[in-house]
Amino acid sequence: MNIFSDLLSAPSPPKPSRQTAQLPGLKKQRRRIEIKSKREIEIMRQSAKIVATVLKEISQLVEPGMTTADLDAHAEKRIREMGAKPSFKGYHGFPASICSSINNEVVHGIPNKKKVIREGDVLKVDTGAFFQGFHGDSCITIAVGEVTDEAAQLIRVAEEALYKGIEQVKAGAYLLDLAGAIQDHVEAHGYSVVEEFTGHGVGRNLHEEPSVFNFRTREMPNVKLRAGMTLAIEPIVNQGSKHNRILSDKWTAVTVDNSLSAQFEHTVLVTEDGYEILTDRTKV
């Protein structure tokens, strides 16, 4: 989940973004980047495993005719059964345990019992689990049934972009290394990287320093990575324009040109010689 991640690492003096302009009660704050201990990392492995398990289950059970509220109910039930709490529910007032965004919805779609999932939909499901004081966070994009070739390619490129970024992660690397790898892969296929929403550090808080951007920029600190950092890396890829607008529910972001959008996210541990994907669904 990337809501409010632009409130973490901001240049000084900060320039108000679209999101901060909508959130007058929140102030930009700088927090130090946390390096997790071995004990804390082990707990995060557990919280991340819960998230990976839930997303894998959802990817296997979703089918046309279900509602996004059905998926939300499953996610909350399973998170609680595994001894954790949904990270998203109640977070700055968000009403659900997952974000469910369909087709032109970019992020933060609110589950609804009237929102029916249909054949050919591009469905983004983002969720988090809070276990023994630490969060895990991940997102997948699901092709519901038979999707168009254009939709399938968008989903594939978005997932590839995530791993292109992750491959750059190791102690001593910089955020711009992974941001550039993501941007280059996305733009080489004619798509755009959403810039209004970024990844973030994750741990005791759902959103921590640093902001993990997916595009080259001088507007945010180019942090040097250190072993023990835990990052939520989450490129969002639009088929058309990179810009979006927020709907009247104050949460759901949609593409301004009604084009499709896809997103993938993993919680990743920085190690001395590389990385560990904590929310790896292939291991659950």
PDB file of C-alpha atoms in Angstrom:
ATOM      1  CA  MET A   1       0.000   0.000   0.000  1.00  0.00           C
ATOM      2  CA  ASN A   2       1.428   3.372  -0.936  1.00  0.00           C
ATOM      3  CA  ILE A   3      -1.065   5.900   0.383  1.00  0.00           C
ATOM      4  CA  PHE A   4       0.679   8.850   2.046  1.00  0.00           C
ATOM      5  CA  SER A   5       4.121   7.570   1.072  1.00  0.00           C
ATOM      6  CA  ASP A   6       4.837  11.024  -0.350  1.00  0.00           C
ATOM      7  CA  LEU A   7       4.643  12.300   3.237  1.00  0.00           C
ATOM      8  CA  LEU A   8       7.852  10.493   4.211  1.00  0.00           C
ATOM      9  CA  SER A   9      10.919  11.729   2.341  1.00  0.00           C
ATOM     10  CA  ALA A  10      10.340  15.206   1.021  1.00  0.00           C
ATOM     11  CA  PRO A  11      12.797  17.820  -0.206  1.00  0.00           C
ATOM     12  CA  SER A  12      13.183  20.866   1.969  1.00  0.00           C
ATOM     13  CA  PRO A  13      11.291  23.094   1.747  1.00  0.00           C
ATOM     14  CA  PRO A  14       8.523  20.693   0.714  1.00  0.00           C
ATOM     15  CA  LYS A  15       6.227  21.503  -2.157  1.00  0.00           C
ATOM     16  CA  PRO A  16       2.640  20.389  -1.489  1.00  0.00           C
ATOM     17  CA  SER A  17       1.557  17.536  -3.738  1.00  0.00           C
ATOM     18  CA  ARG A  18      -1.974  16.689  -4.825  1.00  0.00           C
ATOM     19  CA  GLN A  19      -2.223  14.213  -1.997  1.00  0.00           C
ATOM     20  CA  THR A  20      -0.913  16.468   0.766  1.00  0.00           C
ATOM     21  CA  ALA A  21      -3.223  19.202  -0.437  1.00  0.00           C
ATOM     22  CA  GLN A  22      -6.133  16.852   0.232  1.00  0.00           C
ATOM     23  CA  LEU A  23      -4.864  15.996   3.714  1.00  0.00           C
ATOM     24  CA  PRO A  24      -4.614  19.221   5.706  1.00  0.00           C
ATOM     25  CA  GLY A  25      -4.504  17.358   9.016  1.00  0.00           C
ATOM     26  CA  LEU A  26      -1.248  15.606   8.147  1.00  0.00           C
ATOM     27  CA  LYS A  27       2.165  17.223   8.155  1.00  0.00           C
ATOM     28  CA  LYS A  28       5.288  16.131   6.351  1.00  0.00           C
ATOM     29  CA  GLN A  29       7.680  14.522   8.787  1.00  0.00           C
ATOM     30  CA  ARG A  30      11.170  13.155   8.357  1.00  0.00           C
ATOM     31  CA  ARG A  31      11.898   9.930  10.194  1.00  0.00           C
ATOM     32  CA  ARG A  32      15.162   8.074  10.291  1.00  0.00           C
ATOM     33  CA  ILE A  33      15.581   4.966   8.191  1.00  0.00           C
ATOM     34  CA  GLU A  34      15.352   1.907  10.416  1.00  0.00           C
ATOM     35  CA  ILE A  35      17.832  -0.949  10.170  1.00  0.00           C
ATOM     36  CA  LYS A  36      16.152  -4.115  11.407  1.00  0.00           C
ATOM     37  CA  SER A  37      17.820  -6.526  13.796  1.00  0.00           C
ATOM     38  CA  LYS A  38      17.956 -10.271  13.168  1.00  0.00           C
ATOM     39  CA  ARG A  39      15.033 -10.751  15.557  1.00  0.00           C
ATOM     40  CA  GLU A  40      12.975  -8.068  13.840  1.00  0.00           C
ATOM     41  CA  ILE A  41      13.740  -9.490  10.411  1.00  0.00           C
ATOM     42  CA  GLU A  42      12.539 -12.899  11.519  1.00  0.00           C
ATOM     43  CA  ILE A  43       9.238 -11.394  12.666  1.00  0.00           C
ATOM     44  CA  MET A  44       8.927  -9.562   9.351  1.00  0.00           C
ATOM     45  CA  ARG A  45       9.432 -12.856   7.543  1.00  0.00           C
ATOM     46  CA  GLN A  46       6.344 -14.097   9.354  1.00  0.00           C
ATOM     47  CA  SER A  47       4.187 -11.025   8.671  1.00  0.00           C
ATOM     48  CA  ALA A  48       5.282 -11.103   5.027  1.00  0.00           C
ATOM     49  CA  LYS A  49       4.498 -14.816   4.768  1.00  0.00           C
ATOM     50  CA  ILE A  50       0.961 -14.132   5.946  1.00  0.00           C
ATOM     51  CA  VAL A  51       0.533 -11.496   3.224  1.00  0.00           C
ATOM     52  CA  ALA A  52       1.997 -13.791   0.572  1.00  0.00           C
ATOM     53  CA  THR A  53      -0.315 -16.605   1.644  1.00  0.00           C
ATOM     54  CA  VAL A  54      -3.415 -14.431   1.452  1.00  0.00           C
ATOM     55  CA  LEU A  55      -2.535 -13.038  -1.980  1.00  0.00           C
ATOM     56  CA  LYS A  56      -1.779 -16.490  -3.343  1.00  0.00           C
ATOM     57  CA  GLU A  57      -5.144 -17.736  -2.070  1.00  0.00           C
ATOM     58  CA  ILE A  58      -6.973 -14.778  -3.600  1.00  0.00           C
ATOM     59  CA  SER A  59      -5.242 -15.306  -6.950  1.00  0.00           C
ATOM     60  CA  GLN A  60      -6.509 -18.903  -6.930  1.00  0.00           C
ATOM     61  CA  LEU A  61     -10.086 -18.269  -5.798  1.00  0.00           C
ATOM     62  CA  VAL A  62     -11.031 -15.124  -7.735  1.00  0.00           C
ATOM     63  CA  GLU A  63     -13.473 -15.690 -10.589  1.00  0.00           C
ATOM     64  CA  PRO A  64     -16.051 -13.709 -12.544  1.00  0.00           C
ATOM     65  CA  GLY A  65     -19.196 -13.038 -10.528  1.00  0.00           C
ATOM     66  CA  MET A  66     -17.459 -12.556  -7.200  1.00  0.00           C
ATOM     67  CA  THR A  67     -17.409  -9.108  -5.629  1.00  0.00           C
ATOM     68  CA  THR A  68     -14.441  -7.210  -4.296  1.00  0.00           C
ATOM     69  CA  ALA A  69     -16.143  -7.378  -0.895  1.00  0.00           C
ATOM     70  CA  ASP A  70     -15.919 -11.186  -1.124  1.00  0.00           C
ATOM     71  CA  LEU A  71     -12.153 -10.928  -1.548  1.00  0.00           C
ATOM     72  CA  ASP A  72     -11.879  -8.466   1.320  1.00  0.00           C
ATOM     73  CA  ALA A  73     -13.814 -10.773   3.651  1.00  0.00           C
ATOM     74  CA  HIS A  74     -11.536 -13.682   2.743  1.00  0.00           C
ATOM     75  CA  ALA A  75      -8.398 -11.611   3.303  1.00  0.00           C
ATOM     76  CA  GLU A  76      -9.462 -10.341   6.718  1.00  0.00           C
ATOM     77  CA  LYS A  77     -10.573 -13.789   7.865  1.00  0.00           C
ATOM     78  CA  ARG A  78      -7.308 -15.417   6.827  1.00  0.00           C
ATOM     79  CA  ILE A  79      -5.069 -12.666   8.215  1.00  0.00           C
ATOM     80  CA  ARG A  80      -6.756 -12.963  11.604  1.00  0.00           C
ATOM     81  CA  GLU A  81      -6.689 -16.778  11.507  1.00  0.00           C
ATOM     82  CA  MET A  82      -2.908 -16.611  11.123  1.00  0.00           C
ATOM     83  CA  GLY A  83      -2.589 -14.462  14.251  1.00  0.00           C
ATOM     84  CA  ALA A  84      -2.186 -11.067  12.628  1.00  0.00           C
ATOM     85  CA  LYS A  85      -4.273  -7.945  12.062  1.00  0.00           C
ATOM     86  CA  PRO A  86      -5.071  -6.323   8.715  1.00  0.00           C
ATOM     87  CA  SER A  87      -2.612  -3.452   8.261  1.00  0.00           C
ATOM     88  CA  PHE A  88      -4.909  -1.421   6.054  1.00  0.00           C
ATOM     89  CA  LYS A  89      -8.208  -1.555   7.941  1.00  0.00           C
ATOM     90  CA  GLY A  90      -8.666   1.732   9.755  1.00  0.00           C
ATOM     91  CA  TYR A  91      -5.375   3.133   8.450  1.00  0.00           C
ATOM     92  CA  HIS A  92      -6.085   6.860   8.138  1.00  0.00           C
ATOM     93  CA  GLY A  93      -9.731   5.804   7.921  1.00  0.00           C
ATOM     94  CA  PHE A  94      -9.420   3.239   5.127  1.00  0.00           C
ATOM     95  CA  PRO A  95     -12.428   0.935   5.601  1.00  0.00           C
ATOM     96  CA  ALA A  96     -11.142  -2.441   4.381  1.00  0.00           C
ATOM     97  CA  SER A  97      -8.393  -5.054   4.643  1.00  0.00           C
ATOM     98  CA  ILE A  98      -7.444  -4.932   0.964  1.00  0.00           C
ATOM     99  CA  CYS A  99      -7.290  -2.349  -1.769  1.00  0.00           C
ATOM    100  CA  SER A 100      -9.084  -3.726  -4.833  1.00  0.00           C
ATOM    101  CA  SER A 101      -8.639  -1.691  -8.001  1.00  0.00           C
ATOM    102  CA  ILE A 102     -10.053  -2.758 -11.359  1.00  0.00           C
ATOM    103  CA  ASN A 103      -8.999  -1.798 -14.905  1.00  0.00           C
ATOM    104  CA  ASN A 104      -8.529   1.999 -15.004  1.00  0.00           C
ATOM    105  CA  GLU A 105      -8.448   2.200 -11.204  1.00  0.00           C
ATOM    106  CA  VAL A 106      -4.813   2.808 -10.290  1.00  0.00           C
ATOM    107  CA  VAL A 107      -4.666   2.270  -6.515  1.00  0.00           C
ATOM    108  CA  HIS A 108      -6.684   2.313  -3.294  1.00  0.00           C
ATOM    109  CA  GLY A 109      -9.953   0.981  -4.653  1.00  0.00           C
ATOM    110  CA  ILE A 110     -12.400   0.299  -1.813  1.00  0.00           C
ATOM    111  CA  PRO A 111     -13.974  -3.183  -1.748  1.00  0.00           C
ATOM    112  CA  ASN A 112     -17.724  -3.105  -2.270  1.00  0.00           C
ATOM    113  CA  LYS A 113     -20.389  -5.807  -2.319  1.00  0.00           C
ATOM    114  CA  LYS A 114     -21.816  -4.145  -5.438  1.00  0.00           C
ATOM    115  CA  LYS A 115     -18.474  -4.193  -7.284  1.00  0.00           C
ATOM    116  CA  VAL A 116     -18.730  -7.360  -9.372  1.00  0.00           C
ATOM    117  CA  ILE A 117     -15.559  -8.833 -10.882  1.00  0.00           C
ATOM    118  CA  ARG A 118     -16.010  -9.641 -14.568  1.00  0.00           C
ATOM    119  CA  GLU A 119     -14.319 -11.765 -17.211  1.00  0.00           C
ATOM    120  CA  GLY A 120     -11.422  -9.846 -18.736  1.00  0.00           C
ATOM    121  CA  ASP A 121     -10.875  -7.516 -15.774  1.00  0.00           C
ATOM    122  CA  VAL A 122      -7.420  -6.370 -14.707  1.00  0.00           C
ATOM    123  CA  LEU A 123      -7.690  -6.661 -10.921  1.00  0.00           C
ATOM    124  CA  LYS A 124      -5.143  -5.222  -8.495  1.00  0.00           C
ATOM    125  CA  VAL A 125      -5.217  -6.603  -4.940  1.00  0.00           C
ATOM    126  CA  ASP A 126      -3.003  -4.966  -2.303  1.00  0.00           C
ATOM    127  CA  THR A 127      -2.930  -6.058   1.333  1.00  0.00           C
ATOM    128  CA  GLY A 128      -0.854  -5.963   4.500  1.00  0.00           C
ATOM    129  CA  ALA A 129      -0.586  -7.860   7.777  1.00  0.00           C
ATOM    130  CA  PHE A 130       0.562  -6.596  11.186  1.00  0.00           C
ATOM    131  CA  PHE A 131       2.170  -9.415  13.172  1.00  0.00           C
ATOM    132  CA  GLN A 132       3.978  -9.051  16.512  1.00  0.00           C
ATOM    133  CA  GLY A 133       4.671  -5.375  15.906  1.00  0.00           C
ATOM    134  CA  PHE A 134       5.734  -5.465  12.247  1.00  0.00           C
ATOM    135  CA  HIS A 135       4.002  -5.093   8.885  1.00  0.00           C
ATOM    136  CA  GLY A 136       4.262  -6.988   5.623  1.00  0.00           C
ATOM    137  CA  ASP A 137       2.916  -5.390   2.427  1.00  0.00           C
ATOM    138  CA  SER A 138       2.403  -6.710  -1.108  1.00  0.00           C
ATOM    139  CA  CYS A 139       0.278  -6.285  -4.222  1.00  0.00           C
ATOM    140  CA  ILE A 140      -0.533  -8.427  -7.244  1.00  0.00           C
ATOM    141  CA  THR A 141      -2.372  -7.835 -10.489  1.00  0.00           C
ATOM    142  CA  ILE A 142      -4.683 -10.640 -11.587  1.00  0.00           C
ATOM    143  CA  ALA A 143      -5.923 -11.289 -15.103  1.00  0.00           C
ATOM    144  CA  VAL A 144      -9.509 -12.404 -14.521  1.00  0.00           C
ATOM    145  CA  GLY A 145     -10.307 -15.178 -16.982  1.00  0.00           C
ATOM    146  CA  GLU A 146      -9.429 -14.373 -20.576  1.00  0.00           C
ATOM    147  CA  VAL A 147      -8.067 -10.843 -20.939  1.00  0.00           C
ATOM    148  CA  THR A 148      -7.073  -8.971 -24.088  1.00  0.00           C
ATOM    149  CA  ASP A 149      -3.550  -9.309 -25.434  1.00  0.00           C
ATOM    150  CA  GLU A 150      -2.985  -5.651 -24.567  1.00  0.00           C
ATOM    151  CA  ALA A 151      -4.014  -6.214 -20.948  1.00  0.00           C
ATOM    152  CA  ALA A 152      -1.880  -9.350 -20.657  1.00  0.00           C
ATOM    153  CA  GLN A 153       1.179  -7.498 -21.918  1.00  0.00           C
ATOM    154  CA  LEU A 154       0.643  -4.608 -19.505  1.00  0.00           C
ATOM    155  CA  ILE A 155       0.423  -7.027 -16.577  1.00  0.00           C
ATOM    156  CA  ARG A 156       3.544  -8.863 -17.719  1.00  0.00           C
ATOM    157  CA  VAL A 157       5.601  -5.686 -18.127  1.00  0.00           C
ATOM    158  CA  ALA A 158       4.499  -4.342 -14.729  1.00  0.00           C
ATOM    159  CA  GLU A 159       5.592  -7.546 -12.998  1.00  0.00           C
ATOM    160  CA  GLU A 160       8.858  -7.631 -14.927  1.00  0.00           C
ATOM    161  CA  ALA A 161       9.492  -4.007 -13.912  1.00  0.00           C
ATOM    162  CA  LEU A 162       9.167  -4.923 -10.236  1.00  0.00           C
ATOM    163  CA  TYR A 163      11.817  -7.606 -10.576  1.00  0.00           C
ATOM    164  CA  LYS A 164      14.062  -5.351 -12.670  1.00  0.00           C
ATOM    165  CA  GLY A 165      14.052  -2.988  -9.709  1.00  0.00           C
ATOM    166  CA  ILE A 166      14.525  -5.699  -7.101  1.00  0.00           C
ATOM    167  CA  GLU A 167      17.533  -7.051  -9.004  1.00  0.00           C
ATOM    168  CA  GLN A 168      19.347  -3.766  -8.288  1.00  0.00           C
ATOM    169  CA  VAL A 169      18.932  -4.102  -4.527  1.00  0.00           C
ATOM    170  CA  LYS A 170      21.986  -4.720  -2.350  1.00  0.00           C
ATOM    171  CA  ALA A 171      23.933  -2.891   0.324  1.00  0.00           C
ATOM    172  CA  GLY A 172      25.769   0.036  -1.264  1.00  0.00           C
ATOM    173  CA  ALA A 173      23.335   0.487  -4.139  1.00  0.00           C
ATOM    174  CA  TYR A 174      21.165   3.597  -4.430  1.00  0.00           C
ATOM    175  CA  LEU A 175      17.443   4.139  -4.869  1.00  0.00           C
ATOM    176  CA  LEU A 176      18.061   5.643  -8.291  1.00  0.00           C
ATOM    177  CA  ASP A 177      19.592   2.341  -9.383  1.00  0.00           C
ATOM    178  CA  LEU A 178      16.318   0.489  -8.920  1.00  0.00           C
ATOM    179  CA  ALA A 179      14.187   3.466  -9.983  1.00  0.00           C
ATOM    180  CA  GLY A 180      16.050   3.763 -13.271  1.00  0.00           C
ATOM    181  CA  ALA A 181      15.800   0.037 -13.969  1.00  0.00           C
ATOM    182  CA  ILE A 182      12.043   0.142 -13.440  1.00  0.00           C
ATOM    183  CA  GLN A 183      11.508   3.260 -15.540  1.00  0.00           C
ATOM    184  CA  ASP A 184      13.656   2.036 -18.415  1.00  0.00           C
ATOM    185  CA  HIS A 185      11.814  -1.283 -18.651  1.00  0.00           C
ATOM    186  CA  VAL A 186       8.378   0.329 -18.503  1.00  0.00           C
ATOM    187  CA  GLU A 187       9.097   3.045 -21.038  1.00  0.00           C
ATOM    188  CA  ALA A 188      10.831   0.624 -23.416  1.00  0.00           C
ATOM    189  CA  HIS A 189       7.427  -1.013 -23.845  1.00  0.00           C
ATOM    190  CA  GLY A 190       5.603   2.275 -24.405  1.00  0.00           C
ATOM    191  CA  TYR A 191       3.990   2.517 -20.979  1.00  0.00           C
ATOM    192  CA  SER A 192       4.253   5.154 -18.248  1.00  0.00           C
ATOM    193  CA  VAL A 193       5.280   4.996 -14.586  1.00  0.00           C
ATOM    194  CA  VAL A 194       2.865   6.596 -12.129  1.00  0.00           C
ATOM    195  CA  GLU A 195       4.778   9.219 -10.155  1.00  0.00           C
ATOM    196  CA  GLU A 196       2.175  10.420  -7.653  1.00  0.00           C
ATOM    197  CA  PHE A 197       2.464   7.198  -5.663  1.00  0.00           C
ATOM    198  CA  THR A 198       5.703   5.546  -4.591  1.00  0.00           C
ATOM    199  CA  GLY A 199       6.967   2.634  -2.570  1.00  0.00           C
ATOM    200  CA  HIS A 200       8.277   3.082   0.945  1.00  0.00           C
ATOM    201  CA  GLY A 201      10.124   1.622   3.859  1.00  0.00           C
ATOM    202  CA  VAL A 202       8.073  -0.818   5.908  1.00  0.00           C
ATOM    203  CA  GLY A 203       8.453  -2.318   9.371  1.00  0.00           C
ATOM    204  CA  ARG A 204       7.069  -1.118  12.688  1.00  0.00           C
ATOM    205  CA  ASN A 205       5.085   1.359  10.628  1.00  0.00           C
ATOM    206  CA  LEU A 206       3.255   0.549   7.432  1.00  0.00           C
ATOM    207  CA  HIS A 207       4.995   3.518   5.821  1.00  0.00           C
ATOM    208  CA  GLU A 208       8.522   4.444   6.858  1.00  0.00           C
ATOM    209  CA  GLU A 209      11.511   6.194   5.344  1.00  0.00           C
ATOM    210  CA  PRO A 210      12.641   6.137   2.625  1.00  0.00           C
ATOM    211  CA  SER A 211      10.245   6.849  -0.216  1.00  0.00           C
ATOM    212  CA  VAL A 212      11.061   4.227  -2.851  1.00  0.00           C
ATOM    213  CA  PHE A 213      10.437   5.913  -6.181  1.00  0.00           C
ATOM    214  CA  ASN A 214      10.087   4.152  -9.531  1.00  0.00           C
ATOM    215  CA  PHE A 215      11.407   6.905 -11.799  1.00  0.00           C
ATOM    216  CA  ARG A 216      14.481   9.119 -12.030  1.00  0.00           C
ATOM    217  CA  THR A 217      14.112  12.261  -9.956  1.00  0.00           C
ATOM    218  CA  ARG A 218      16.125  14.813  -8.013  1.00  0.00           C
ATOM    219  CA  GLU A 219      13.104  15.768  -5.943  1.00  0.00           C
ATOM    220  CA  MET A 220      13.603  12.965  -3.401  1.00  0.00           C
ATOM    221  CA  PRO A 221      16.733  11.830  -1.553  1.00  0.00           C
ATOM    222  CA  ASN A 222      18.800   9.237  -3.432  1.00  0.00           C
ATOM    223  CA  VAL A 223      19.311   7.028  -0.391  1.00  0.00           C
ATOM    224  CA  LYS A 224      22.207   4.582  -0.210  1.00  0.00           C
ATOM    225  CA  LEU A 225      20.909   1.145   0.721  1.00  0.00           C
ATOM    226  CA  ARG A 226      22.164  -0.643   3.821  1.00  0.00           C
ATOM    227  CA  ALA A 227      21.789  -4.245   4.923  1.00  0.00           C
ATOM    228  CA  GLY A 228      18.804  -4.613   7.238  1.00  0.00           C
ATOM    229  CA  MET A 229      16.614  -2.067   5.444  1.00  0.00           C
ATOM    230  CA  THR A 230      13.170  -3.358   4.485  1.00  0.00           C
ATOM    231  CA  LEU A 231      11.501  -1.787   1.466  1.00  0.00           C
ATOM    232  CA  ALA A 232       8.090  -2.029  -0.164  1.00  0.00           C
ATOM    233  CA  ILE A 233       8.967  -1.744  -3.841  1.00  0.00           C
ATOM    234  CA  GLU A 234       5.829  -1.179  -5.937  1.00  0.00           C
ATOM    235  CA  PRO A 235       5.853   0.133  -9.484  1.00  0.00           C
ATOM    236  CA  ILE A 236       2.485   1.195 -10.878  1.00  0.00           C
ATOM    237  CA  VAL A 237       2.334   1.103 -14.664  1.00  0.00           C
ATOM    238  CA  ASN A 238      -0.258   2.832 -16.827  1.00  0.00           C
ATOM    239  CA  GLN A 239      -1.077   1.890 -20.392  1.00  0.00           C
ATOM    240  CA  GLY A 240      -1.431   5.561 -21.306  1.00  0.00           C
ATOM    241  CA  SER A 241      -0.874   8.769 -19.347  1.00  0.00           C
ATOM    242  CA  LYS A 242       1.040   8.618 -16.064  1.00  0.00           C
ATOM    243  CA  HIS A 243      -1.458  11.001 -14.471  1.00  0.00           C
ATOM    244  CA  ASN A 244      -4.440  10.092 -12.334  1.00  0.00           C
ATOM    245  CA  ARG A 245      -7.286  11.688 -10.438  1.00  0.00           C
ATOM    246  CA  ILE A 246      -8.974  10.851  -7.136  1.00  0.00           C
ATOM    247  CA  LEU A 247     -12.654   9.898  -7.116  1.00  0.00           C
ATOM    248  CA  SER A 248     -15.258  11.355  -4.790  1.00  0.00           C
ATOM    249  CA  ASP A 249     -14.682   8.558  -2.241  1.00  0.00           C
ATOM    250  CA  LYS A 250     -11.370  10.341  -1.503  1.00  0.00           C
ATOM    251  CA  TRP A 251      -9.419   7.106  -1.944  1.00  0.00           C
ATOM    252  CA  THR A 252      -9.717   5.527  -5.379  1.00  0.00           C
ATOM    253  CA  ALA A 253      -7.257   6.850  -7.970  1.00  0.00           C
ATOM    254  CA  VAL A 254      -8.091   6.342 -11.652  1.00  0.00           C
ATOM    255  CA  THR A 255      -6.208   7.079 -14.865  1.00  0.00           C
ATOM    256  CA  VAL A 256      -7.099  10.442 -16.399  1.00  0.00           C
ATOM    257  CA  ASP A 257      -7.444   8.911 -19.870  1.00  0.00           C
ATOM    258  CA  ASN A 258      -9.353   5.793 -18.781  1.00  0.00           C
ATOM    259  CA  SER A 259      -6.430   3.551 -19.744  1.00  0.00           C
ATOM    260  CA  LEU A 260      -5.601   0.332 -17.916  1.00  0.00           C
ATOM    261  CA  SER A 261      -3.225   0.241 -14.954  1.00  0.00           C
ATOM    262  CA  ALA A 262      -1.250  -2.584 -13.333  1.00  0.00           C
ATOM    263  CA  GLN A 263       0.714  -2.817 -10.092  1.00  0.00           C
ATOM    264  CA  PHE A 264       3.001  -5.296  -8.348  1.00  0.00           C
ATOM    265  CA  GLU A 265       4.648  -4.959  -4.946  1.00  0.00           C
ATOM    266  CA  HIS A 266       6.966  -6.964  -2.706  1.00  0.00           C
ATOM    267  CA  THR A 267       8.411  -6.361   0.728  1.00  0.00           C
ATOM    268  CA  VAL A 268      12.155  -6.774   0.220  1.00  0.00           C
ATOM    269  CA  LEU A 269      15.027  -7.111   2.689  1.00  0.00           C
ATOM    270  CA  VAL A 270      18.344  -5.505   1.723  1.00  0.00           C
ATOM    271  CA  THR A 271      21.288  -7.840   2.370  1.00  0.00           C
ATOM    272  CA  GLU A 272      25.042  -7.322   2.100  1.00  0.00           C
ATOM    273  CA  ASP A 273      25.244  -9.022  -1.271  1.00  0.00           C
ATOM    274  CA  GLY A 274      21.709  -8.695  -2.588  1.00  0.00           C
ATOM    275  CA  TYR A 275      18.158  -9.062  -1.383  1.00  0.00           C
ATOM    276  CA  GLU A 276      15.522 -11.365   0.055  1.00  0.00           C
ATOM    277  CA  ILE A 277      11.930 -11.135  -1.163  1.00  0.00           C
ATOM    278  CA  LEU A 278       9.991 -11.523   2.082  1.00  0.00           C
ATOM    279  CA  THR A 279       6.566 -11.677   0.395  1.00  0.00           C
ATOM    280  CA  ASP A 280       7.602 -14.337  -2.117  1.00  0.00           C
ATOM    281  CA  ARG A 281       4.405 -16.235  -2.979  1.00  0.00           C
ATOM    282  CA  THR A 282       6.316 -19.169  -4.479  1.00  0.00           C
ATOM    283  CA  LYS A 283       7.426 -20.152  -0.978  1.00  0.00           C
ATOM    284  CA  VAL A 284       3.942 -20.508   0.547  1.00  0.00           C
TER     285      VAL A 284
END
